[in-house]
Short mmCIF file of N, CA and C and ligand atoms in Angstrom, two decimals:
data_model
loop_
_atom_site.label_atom_id
_atom_site.label_comp_id
_atom_site.label_asym_id
_atom_site.label_seq_id
_atom_site.Cartn_x
_atom_site.Cartn_y
_atom_site.Cartn_z
N UNK A 2 -33.82 47.25 -14.52
CA UNK A 2 -34.78 46.13 -14.62
C UNK A 2 -34.24 44.98 -15.47
N UNK A 3 -32.97 45.04 -15.89
CA UNK A 3 -32.47 44.02 -16.82
C UNK A 3 -32.37 42.64 -16.19
N UNK A 4 -32.53 42.56 -14.86
CA UNK A 4 -32.49 41.24 -14.22
C UNK A 4 -33.88 40.69 -13.94
N UNK A 5 -34.90 41.28 -14.59
CA UNK A 5 -36.27 40.81 -14.36
C UNK A 5 -36.97 40.47 -15.67
N UNK A 6 -37.86 39.48 -15.61
CA UNK A 6 -38.73 39.18 -16.74
C UNK A 6 -40.14 38.94 -16.21
N UNK A 7 -41.09 38.86 -17.14
CA UNK A 7 -42.49 38.64 -16.77
C UNK A 7 -42.98 37.35 -17.43
N UNK A 8 -43.79 36.58 -16.70
CA UNK A 8 -44.36 35.35 -17.27
C UNK A 8 -45.83 35.21 -16.94
N UNK A 9 -46.54 34.45 -17.77
CA UNK A 9 -47.90 34.00 -17.47
C UNK A 9 -47.95 32.51 -17.74
N UNK A 10 -48.46 31.74 -16.79
CA UNK A 10 -48.81 30.35 -17.04
C UNK A 10 -50.20 30.41 -17.66
N UNK A 11 -50.34 29.94 -18.91
CA UNK A 11 -51.53 30.18 -19.72
C UNK A 11 -52.69 29.25 -19.33
N UNK A 12 -53.91 29.56 -19.83
CA UNK A 12 -55.10 28.78 -19.42
C UNK A 12 -55.01 27.28 -19.68
N UNK A 13 -54.33 26.85 -20.75
CA UNK A 13 -54.23 25.40 -21.02
C UNK A 13 -53.45 24.70 -19.90
N UNK A 14 -52.34 25.30 -19.47
CA UNK A 14 -51.52 24.70 -18.42
C UNK A 14 -52.25 24.72 -17.07
N UNK A 15 -53.01 25.80 -16.82
CA UNK A 15 -53.80 25.87 -15.60
C UNK A 15 -54.83 24.73 -15.58
N UNK A 16 -55.55 24.58 -16.70
CA UNK A 16 -56.61 23.58 -16.78
C UNK A 16 -56.08 22.16 -16.61
N UNK A 17 -54.86 21.92 -17.09
CA UNK A 17 -54.28 20.57 -16.99
C UNK A 17 -53.63 20.31 -15.63
N UNK A 18 -53.64 21.30 -14.74
CA UNK A 18 -53.06 21.11 -13.41
C UNK A 18 -51.55 21.16 -13.40
N UNK A 19 -50.96 21.89 -14.37
CA UNK A 19 -49.50 21.94 -14.47
C UNK A 19 -48.85 23.16 -13.82
N UNK A 20 -49.64 23.98 -13.14
CA UNK A 20 -49.09 25.22 -12.56
C UNK A 20 -47.94 24.92 -11.59
N UNK A 21 -48.15 24.00 -10.68
CA UNK A 21 -47.12 23.70 -9.67
C UNK A 21 -45.85 23.16 -10.29
N UNK A 22 -45.99 22.24 -11.24
CA UNK A 22 -44.81 21.65 -11.89
C UNK A 22 -44.02 22.71 -12.65
N UNK A 23 -44.72 23.64 -13.30
CA UNK A 23 -44.04 24.70 -14.05
C UNK A 23 -43.33 25.66 -13.10
N UNK A 24 -43.99 26.04 -12.01
CA UNK A 24 -43.34 26.95 -11.04
C UNK A 24 -42.11 26.28 -10.44
N UNK A 25 -42.18 24.97 -10.23
CA UNK A 25 -41.05 24.24 -9.69
C UNK A 25 -39.86 24.28 -10.66
N UNK A 26 -40.12 24.12 -11.95
CA UNK A 26 -39.05 24.21 -12.95
C UNK A 26 -38.45 25.61 -12.98
N UNK A 27 -39.31 26.62 -12.84
CA UNK A 27 -38.84 28.02 -12.86
C UNK A 27 -37.90 28.27 -11.69
N UNK A 28 -38.28 27.82 -10.51
CA UNK A 28 -37.43 27.97 -9.33
C UNK A 28 -36.13 27.16 -9.48
N UNK A 29 -36.25 25.93 -9.98
CA UNK A 29 -35.07 25.07 -10.12
C UNK A 29 -34.06 25.67 -11.10
N UNK A 30 -34.53 26.47 -12.05
CA UNK A 30 -33.64 27.11 -13.03
C UNK A 30 -33.00 28.38 -12.47
N UNK A 31 -33.30 28.72 -11.21
CA UNK A 31 -32.62 29.84 -10.58
C UNK A 31 -33.38 31.16 -10.58
N UNK A 32 -34.64 31.14 -10.98
CA UNK A 32 -35.44 32.37 -10.97
C UNK A 32 -36.12 32.53 -9.61
N UNK A 33 -36.10 33.76 -9.10
CA UNK A 33 -36.77 34.10 -7.85
C UNK A 33 -38.09 34.79 -8.19
N UNK A 34 -39.17 34.35 -7.57
CA UNK A 34 -40.48 34.96 -7.82
C UNK A 34 -40.59 36.23 -6.97
N UNK A 35 -40.75 37.40 -7.62
CA UNK A 35 -40.81 38.66 -6.88
C UNK A 35 -42.20 39.30 -6.94
N UNK A 36 -43.13 38.66 -7.68
CA UNK A 36 -44.54 39.04 -7.72
C UNK A 36 -45.29 37.86 -8.31
N UNK A 37 -46.50 37.59 -7.81
CA UNK A 37 -47.27 36.49 -8.42
C UNK A 37 -48.75 36.61 -8.06
N UNK A 38 -49.62 36.30 -9.04
CA UNK A 38 -51.05 36.20 -8.77
C UNK A 38 -51.74 35.30 -9.78
N UNK A 39 -52.82 34.63 -9.30
CA UNK A 39 -53.68 33.88 -10.20
C UNK A 39 -54.87 34.78 -10.50
N UNK A 40 -55.21 34.91 -11.78
CA UNK A 40 -56.29 35.80 -12.18
C UNK A 40 -56.85 35.32 -13.51
N UNK A 41 -57.90 35.98 -13.98
CA UNK A 41 -58.46 35.63 -15.29
C UNK A 41 -58.60 36.90 -16.10
N UNK A 42 -58.06 36.90 -17.31
CA UNK A 42 -58.13 38.08 -18.18
C UNK A 42 -59.50 38.17 -18.84
N UNK A 43 -60.07 39.36 -18.87
CA UNK A 43 -61.25 39.60 -19.71
C UNK A 43 -60.77 39.62 -21.16
N UNK A 44 -61.70 39.51 -22.12
CA UNK A 44 -61.31 39.61 -23.53
C UNK A 44 -60.63 40.94 -23.80
N UNK A 45 -61.17 41.98 -23.19
CA UNK A 45 -60.63 43.32 -23.38
C UNK A 45 -59.18 43.41 -22.89
N UNK A 46 -58.93 42.88 -21.69
CA UNK A 46 -57.57 42.92 -21.12
C UNK A 46 -56.60 42.05 -21.91
N UNK A 47 -57.07 40.87 -22.36
CA UNK A 47 -56.21 39.99 -23.16
C UNK A 47 -55.85 40.69 -24.48
N UNK A 48 -56.82 41.37 -25.07
CA UNK A 48 -56.59 42.10 -26.31
C UNK A 48 -55.58 43.22 -26.13
N UNK A 49 -55.66 43.88 -24.98
CA UNK A 49 -54.74 44.97 -24.66
C UNK A 49 -53.32 44.42 -24.46
N UNK A 50 -53.22 43.30 -23.72
CA UNK A 50 -51.90 42.72 -23.45
C UNK A 50 -51.20 42.32 -24.74
N UNK A 51 -51.95 41.73 -25.69
CA UNK A 51 -51.37 41.25 -26.94
C UNK A 51 -51.63 42.21 -28.11
N UNK A 52 -51.85 43.49 -27.81
CA UNK A 52 -52.17 44.49 -28.85
C UNK A 52 -51.13 44.52 -29.97
N UNK A 53 -49.88 44.20 -29.63
CA UNK A 53 -48.81 44.19 -30.64
C UNK A 53 -49.09 43.20 -31.76
N UNK A 54 -49.93 42.17 -31.48
CA UNK A 54 -50.26 41.16 -32.49
C UNK A 54 -51.62 41.42 -33.16
N UNK A 55 -52.20 42.61 -32.95
CA UNK A 55 -53.57 42.89 -33.42
C UNK A 55 -53.76 42.67 -34.93
N UNK A 56 -52.71 42.85 -35.72
CA UNK A 56 -52.84 42.70 -37.17
C UNK A 56 -52.64 41.26 -37.64
N UNK A 57 -52.20 40.38 -36.73
CA UNK A 57 -51.92 38.98 -37.10
C UNK A 57 -53.21 38.20 -37.30
N UNK A 58 -53.20 37.21 -38.21
CA UNK A 58 -54.42 36.43 -38.48
C UNK A 58 -54.90 35.65 -37.25
N UNK A 59 -54.00 35.34 -36.32
CA UNK A 59 -54.38 34.52 -35.17
C UNK A 59 -54.80 35.35 -33.95
N UNK A 60 -54.88 36.68 -34.11
CA UNK A 60 -55.16 37.56 -32.96
C UNK A 60 -56.47 37.20 -32.24
N UNK A 61 -57.55 36.98 -33.00
CA UNK A 61 -58.85 36.65 -32.39
C UNK A 61 -58.78 35.37 -31.59
N UNK A 62 -58.12 34.35 -32.17
CA UNK A 62 -57.94 33.06 -31.48
C UNK A 62 -57.12 33.24 -30.21
N UNK A 63 -56.08 34.05 -30.32
CA UNK A 63 -55.18 34.30 -29.18
C UNK A 63 -55.94 34.98 -28.03
N UNK A 64 -56.74 35.98 -28.36
CA UNK A 64 -57.50 36.71 -27.34
C UNK A 64 -58.55 35.78 -26.70
N UNK A 65 -59.24 34.98 -27.52
CA UNK A 65 -60.24 34.03 -26.99
C UNK A 65 -59.56 33.04 -26.05
N UNK A 66 -58.44 32.50 -26.49
CA UNK A 66 -57.72 31.51 -25.68
C UNK A 66 -57.23 32.11 -24.36
N UNK A 67 -56.59 33.27 -24.43
CA UNK A 67 -55.99 33.85 -23.22
C UNK A 67 -57.04 34.31 -22.20
N UNK A 68 -58.30 34.48 -22.66
CA UNK A 68 -59.36 34.88 -21.73
C UNK A 68 -60.27 33.70 -21.39
N UNK A 69 -59.86 32.48 -21.77
CA UNK A 69 -60.74 31.31 -21.62
C UNK A 69 -60.70 30.69 -20.23
N UNK A 70 -59.72 31.05 -19.40
CA UNK A 70 -59.61 30.46 -18.07
C UNK A 70 -58.53 31.16 -17.27
N UNK A 71 -58.36 30.74 -16.03
CA UNK A 71 -57.37 31.41 -15.16
C UNK A 71 -55.94 31.26 -15.65
N UNK A 72 -55.15 32.25 -15.33
CA UNK A 72 -53.71 32.25 -15.61
C UNK A 72 -52.97 32.58 -14.30
N UNK A 73 -51.68 32.28 -14.27
CA UNK A 73 -50.85 32.74 -13.16
C UNK A 73 -49.81 33.69 -13.73
N UNK A 74 -49.84 34.94 -13.28
CA UNK A 74 -48.89 35.96 -13.73
C UNK A 74 -47.79 36.10 -12.69
N UNK A 75 -46.55 36.30 -13.14
CA UNK A 75 -45.46 36.47 -12.17
C UNK A 75 -44.33 37.31 -12.76
N UNK A 76 -43.62 37.99 -11.88
CA UNK A 76 -42.37 38.66 -12.24
C UNK A 76 -41.24 37.83 -11.64
N UNK A 77 -40.23 37.59 -12.46
CA UNK A 77 -39.12 36.70 -12.07
C UNK A 77 -37.80 37.44 -12.11
N UNK A 78 -36.94 37.14 -11.16
CA UNK A 78 -35.64 37.81 -11.07
C UNK A 78 -34.50 36.81 -11.19
N UNK A 79 -33.53 37.16 -12.00
CA UNK A 79 -32.33 36.34 -12.20
C UNK A 79 -31.40 37.15 -13.09
N UNK A 80 -30.11 36.94 -12.99
CA UNK A 80 -29.20 37.58 -13.93
C UNK A 80 -29.59 37.17 -15.36
N UNK A 81 -29.60 38.10 -16.29
CA UNK A 81 -29.93 37.80 -17.70
C UNK A 81 -31.31 37.15 -17.83
N UNK A 82 -32.27 37.66 -17.06
CA UNK A 82 -33.57 37.00 -16.90
C UNK A 82 -34.33 36.80 -18.22
N UNK A 83 -34.42 37.84 -19.05
CA UNK A 83 -35.26 37.74 -20.26
C UNK A 83 -34.76 36.61 -21.17
N UNK A 84 -33.46 36.64 -21.48
CA UNK A 84 -32.89 35.66 -22.41
C UNK A 84 -32.90 34.26 -21.80
N UNK A 85 -32.50 34.15 -20.54
CA UNK A 85 -32.46 32.82 -19.92
C UNK A 85 -33.85 32.22 -19.81
N UNK A 86 -34.86 33.07 -19.57
CA UNK A 86 -36.23 32.53 -19.43
C UNK A 86 -36.76 32.07 -20.78
N UNK A 87 -36.46 32.81 -21.86
CA UNK A 87 -36.89 32.37 -23.19
C UNK A 87 -36.27 31.00 -23.52
N UNK A 88 -35.03 30.78 -23.08
CA UNK A 88 -34.40 29.46 -23.28
C UNK A 88 -35.13 28.39 -22.49
N UNK A 89 -35.51 28.71 -21.26
CA UNK A 89 -36.20 27.74 -20.40
C UNK A 89 -37.57 27.37 -20.96
N UNK A 90 -38.29 28.32 -21.57
CA UNK A 90 -39.64 28.00 -22.07
C UNK A 90 -39.59 27.33 -23.44
N UNK A 91 -38.60 27.61 -24.27
CA UNK A 91 -38.48 26.97 -25.58
C UNK A 91 -39.25 27.69 -26.68
N UNK A 92 -39.18 27.17 -27.90
CA UNK A 92 -39.80 27.80 -29.07
C UNK A 92 -41.31 27.93 -28.93
N UNK A 93 -41.86 28.95 -29.61
CA UNK A 93 -43.30 29.22 -29.60
C UNK A 93 -44.09 27.96 -29.98
N UNK A 94 -43.63 27.28 -31.03
CA UNK A 94 -44.26 26.03 -31.47
C UNK A 94 -43.62 24.86 -30.71
N UNK A 95 -44.39 24.15 -29.89
CA UNK A 95 -43.80 23.07 -29.07
C UNK A 95 -43.14 21.98 -29.91
N UNK A 96 -43.59 21.82 -31.17
CA UNK A 96 -42.97 20.81 -32.04
C UNK A 96 -41.52 21.16 -32.34
N UNK A 97 -41.18 22.45 -32.20
CA UNK A 97 -39.81 22.90 -32.46
C UNK A 97 -39.04 23.19 -31.17
N UNK A 98 -39.68 23.02 -30.02
CA UNK A 98 -39.05 23.36 -28.75
C UNK A 98 -38.03 22.30 -28.34
N UNK A 99 -36.92 22.75 -27.75
CA UNK A 99 -35.84 21.84 -27.35
C UNK A 99 -36.30 20.92 -26.21
N UNK A 100 -35.68 19.75 -26.14
CA UNK A 100 -35.94 18.79 -25.05
C UNK A 100 -35.72 19.47 -23.70
N UNK A 101 -36.59 19.17 -22.75
CA UNK A 101 -36.41 19.68 -21.40
C UNK A 101 -36.97 21.06 -21.18
N UNK A 102 -37.46 21.73 -22.25
CA UNK A 102 -38.04 23.06 -22.08
C UNK A 102 -39.50 22.93 -21.61
N UNK A 103 -40.01 24.01 -21.03
CA UNK A 103 -41.37 23.99 -20.48
C UNK A 103 -42.39 23.72 -21.60
N UNK A 104 -42.20 24.36 -22.76
CA UNK A 104 -43.16 24.14 -23.85
C UNK A 104 -43.07 22.72 -24.41
N UNK A 105 -41.86 22.16 -24.48
CA UNK A 105 -41.72 20.77 -24.95
C UNK A 105 -42.49 19.84 -24.01
N UNK A 106 -42.40 20.11 -22.73
CA UNK A 106 -43.02 19.22 -21.74
C UNK A 106 -44.52 19.43 -21.61
N UNK A 107 -44.99 20.69 -21.73
CA UNK A 107 -46.37 20.99 -21.32
C UNK A 107 -47.26 21.59 -22.40
N UNK A 108 -46.71 22.03 -23.54
CA UNK A 108 -47.54 22.71 -24.55
C UNK A 108 -48.08 21.72 -25.57
N UNK A 109 -49.31 21.97 -26.04
CA UNK A 109 -49.95 21.07 -27.00
C UNK A 109 -49.82 21.57 -28.43
N UNK A 110 -49.78 22.88 -28.63
CA UNK A 110 -49.78 23.44 -29.99
C UNK A 110 -49.19 24.85 -29.96
N UNK A 111 -49.02 25.43 -31.14
CA UNK A 111 -48.46 26.79 -31.23
C UNK A 111 -49.40 27.81 -30.57
N UNK A 112 -50.69 27.54 -30.58
CA UNK A 112 -51.65 28.45 -29.96
C UNK A 112 -51.72 28.23 -28.45
N UNK A 113 -51.89 26.98 -28.07
CA UNK A 113 -52.04 26.65 -26.64
C UNK A 113 -50.68 26.16 -26.14
N UNK A 114 -49.81 27.12 -25.84
CA UNK A 114 -48.41 26.77 -25.60
C UNK A 114 -47.92 27.02 -24.17
N UNK A 115 -48.83 26.86 -23.22
CA UNK A 115 -48.52 26.71 -21.79
C UNK A 115 -48.01 27.94 -21.04
N UNK A 116 -47.17 28.75 -21.71
CA UNK A 116 -46.50 29.81 -20.94
C UNK A 116 -46.07 30.97 -21.83
N UNK A 117 -46.03 32.14 -21.24
CA UNK A 117 -45.53 33.35 -21.90
C UNK A 117 -44.23 33.79 -21.24
N UNK A 118 -43.32 34.35 -22.04
CA UNK A 118 -42.12 34.98 -21.50
C UNK A 118 -41.85 36.27 -22.26
N UNK A 119 -41.53 37.35 -21.56
CA UNK A 119 -41.24 38.64 -22.21
C UNK A 119 -40.09 38.50 -23.20
N UNK A 120 -40.12 39.32 -24.27
CA UNK A 120 -39.08 39.22 -25.29
C UNK A 120 -38.02 40.32 -25.21
N UNK A 121 -38.14 41.25 -24.25
CA UNK A 121 -37.11 42.29 -24.08
C UNK A 121 -37.22 42.85 -22.66
N UNK A 122 -36.18 43.53 -22.22
CA UNK A 122 -36.22 44.16 -20.90
C UNK A 122 -37.33 45.20 -20.84
N UNK A 123 -37.48 45.95 -21.93
CA UNK A 123 -38.50 46.99 -21.98
C UNK A 123 -39.90 46.38 -21.83
N UNK A 124 -40.18 45.32 -22.61
CA UNK A 124 -41.49 44.69 -22.51
C UNK A 124 -41.70 43.99 -21.16
N UNK A 125 -40.63 43.47 -20.57
CA UNK A 125 -40.75 42.85 -19.25
C UNK A 125 -41.28 43.86 -18.24
N UNK A 126 -40.76 45.08 -18.29
CA UNK A 126 -41.21 46.13 -17.36
C UNK A 126 -42.65 46.53 -17.66
N UNK A 127 -42.98 46.72 -18.93
CA UNK A 127 -44.35 47.10 -19.31
C UNK A 127 -45.34 46.02 -18.87
N UNK A 128 -45.02 44.76 -19.16
CA UNK A 128 -45.93 43.64 -18.85
C UNK A 128 -46.07 43.42 -17.35
N UNK A 129 -44.98 43.54 -16.61
CA UNK A 129 -45.05 43.40 -15.15
C UNK A 129 -45.95 44.47 -14.55
N UNK A 130 -45.80 45.70 -15.05
CA UNK A 130 -46.62 46.82 -14.54
C UNK A 130 -48.08 46.72 -14.97
N UNK A 131 -48.36 45.94 -16.03
CA UNK A 131 -49.74 45.70 -16.49
C UNK A 131 -50.51 44.92 -15.43
N UNK A 132 -49.84 44.01 -14.74
CA UNK A 132 -50.50 43.14 -13.76
C UNK A 132 -50.28 43.54 -12.31
N UNK A 133 -49.16 44.20 -12.00
CA UNK A 133 -48.78 44.41 -10.60
C UNK A 133 -48.51 45.88 -10.31
N UNK A 134 -49.06 46.37 -9.20
CA UNK A 134 -48.71 47.71 -8.74
C UNK A 134 -47.29 47.67 -8.17
N UNK A 135 -46.71 48.82 -7.94
CA UNK A 135 -45.36 48.88 -7.36
C UNK A 135 -45.33 48.19 -6.00
N UNK A 136 -46.44 48.31 -5.24
CA UNK A 136 -46.50 47.70 -3.90
C UNK A 136 -46.52 46.18 -3.95
N UNK A 137 -46.85 45.63 -5.12
CA UNK A 137 -46.94 44.16 -5.26
C UNK A 137 -45.67 43.56 -5.88
N UNK A 138 -44.67 44.41 -6.14
CA UNK A 138 -43.42 43.94 -6.74
C UNK A 138 -42.32 44.00 -5.69
N UNK A 139 -41.77 42.84 -5.32
CA UNK A 139 -40.84 42.78 -4.19
C UNK A 139 -39.37 42.65 -4.59
P1 GTP B 9 -45.40 34.68 -25.90
O1 GTP B 9 -44.35 34.39 -24.87
O2 GTP B 9 -46.78 34.19 -25.49
O3 GTP B 9 -45.40 36.13 -26.33
O4 GTP B 9 -45.02 33.78 -27.16
P2 GTP B 9 -43.82 34.00 -28.17
O5 GTP B 9 -43.07 35.25 -27.87
O6 GTP B 9 -43.04 32.73 -28.20
O7 GTP B 9 -44.61 34.15 -29.56
P3 GTP B 9 -45.26 35.45 -30.19
O8 GTP B 9 -45.07 36.64 -29.32
O9 GTP B 9 -44.82 35.52 -31.60
O10 GTP B 9 -46.82 35.04 -30.21
C1 GTP B 9 -47.62 35.30 -29.05
C2 GTP B 9 -48.56 34.14 -28.85
O11 GTP B 9 -49.49 34.10 -29.91
C3 GTP B 9 -47.92 32.75 -28.87
O12 GTP B 9 -47.35 32.36 -27.65
C4 GTP B 9 -49.10 31.88 -29.20
O13 GTP B 9 -49.90 31.64 -28.04
C5 GTP B 9 -49.87 32.75 -30.16
N1 GTP B 9 -49.55 32.41 -31.53
C6 GTP B 9 -48.41 32.67 -32.23
N2 GTP B 9 -48.47 32.18 -33.48
C7 GTP B 9 -49.70 31.59 -33.58
C8 GTP B 9 -50.38 30.89 -34.62
O14 GTP B 9 -49.87 30.72 -35.72
N3 GTP B 9 -51.64 30.44 -34.32
C9 GTP B 9 -52.23 30.63 -33.11
N4 GTP B 9 -53.47 30.15 -32.87
N5 GTP B 9 -51.62 31.28 -32.11
C10 GTP B 9 -50.37 31.74 -32.34
MG1 MG B 10 -44.02 37.12 -27.57
#
């Protein structure tokens, strides 16, 4: 699975109508979409997805935000997918994100930062399986 990563276009980007532009950048950077769906996380599901951050002071805000509107979840394939995708999305805080990155272009703040990208091959597999059955992964 080392050639796959998982992403979510977050509720802020969905609300601003940036889903298409972001998917276009993802494709232009050489990632192939091998699973995709638009859905809305319940508070419970958002809490489960970000359970690793449960002890952080921003956890409640994060769960509220991630369940506030529709998201687009996808599994992406490319050589060195996890690392290359983190480069494409840029730093967590858009004020620190490099020029030309998705967060620099589309994120408003450290909380509402447009997009998620897995941080390891192991988490990419766990997160992809959280949203997609085996039959939905191509
Ligand atoms: P993800 O790709 O979404 O996992 O972001 P990341 O890996 O760049 O950052 P991290 O996993 O450390 O944090 C997960 C998410 O929590 C971030 O993307 C933000 O949406 C949110 N977050 C992180 N730090 C803060 C913060 O200080 N305040 C708020 N409100 N949200 C934060
Ligand atoms: Mg993270």
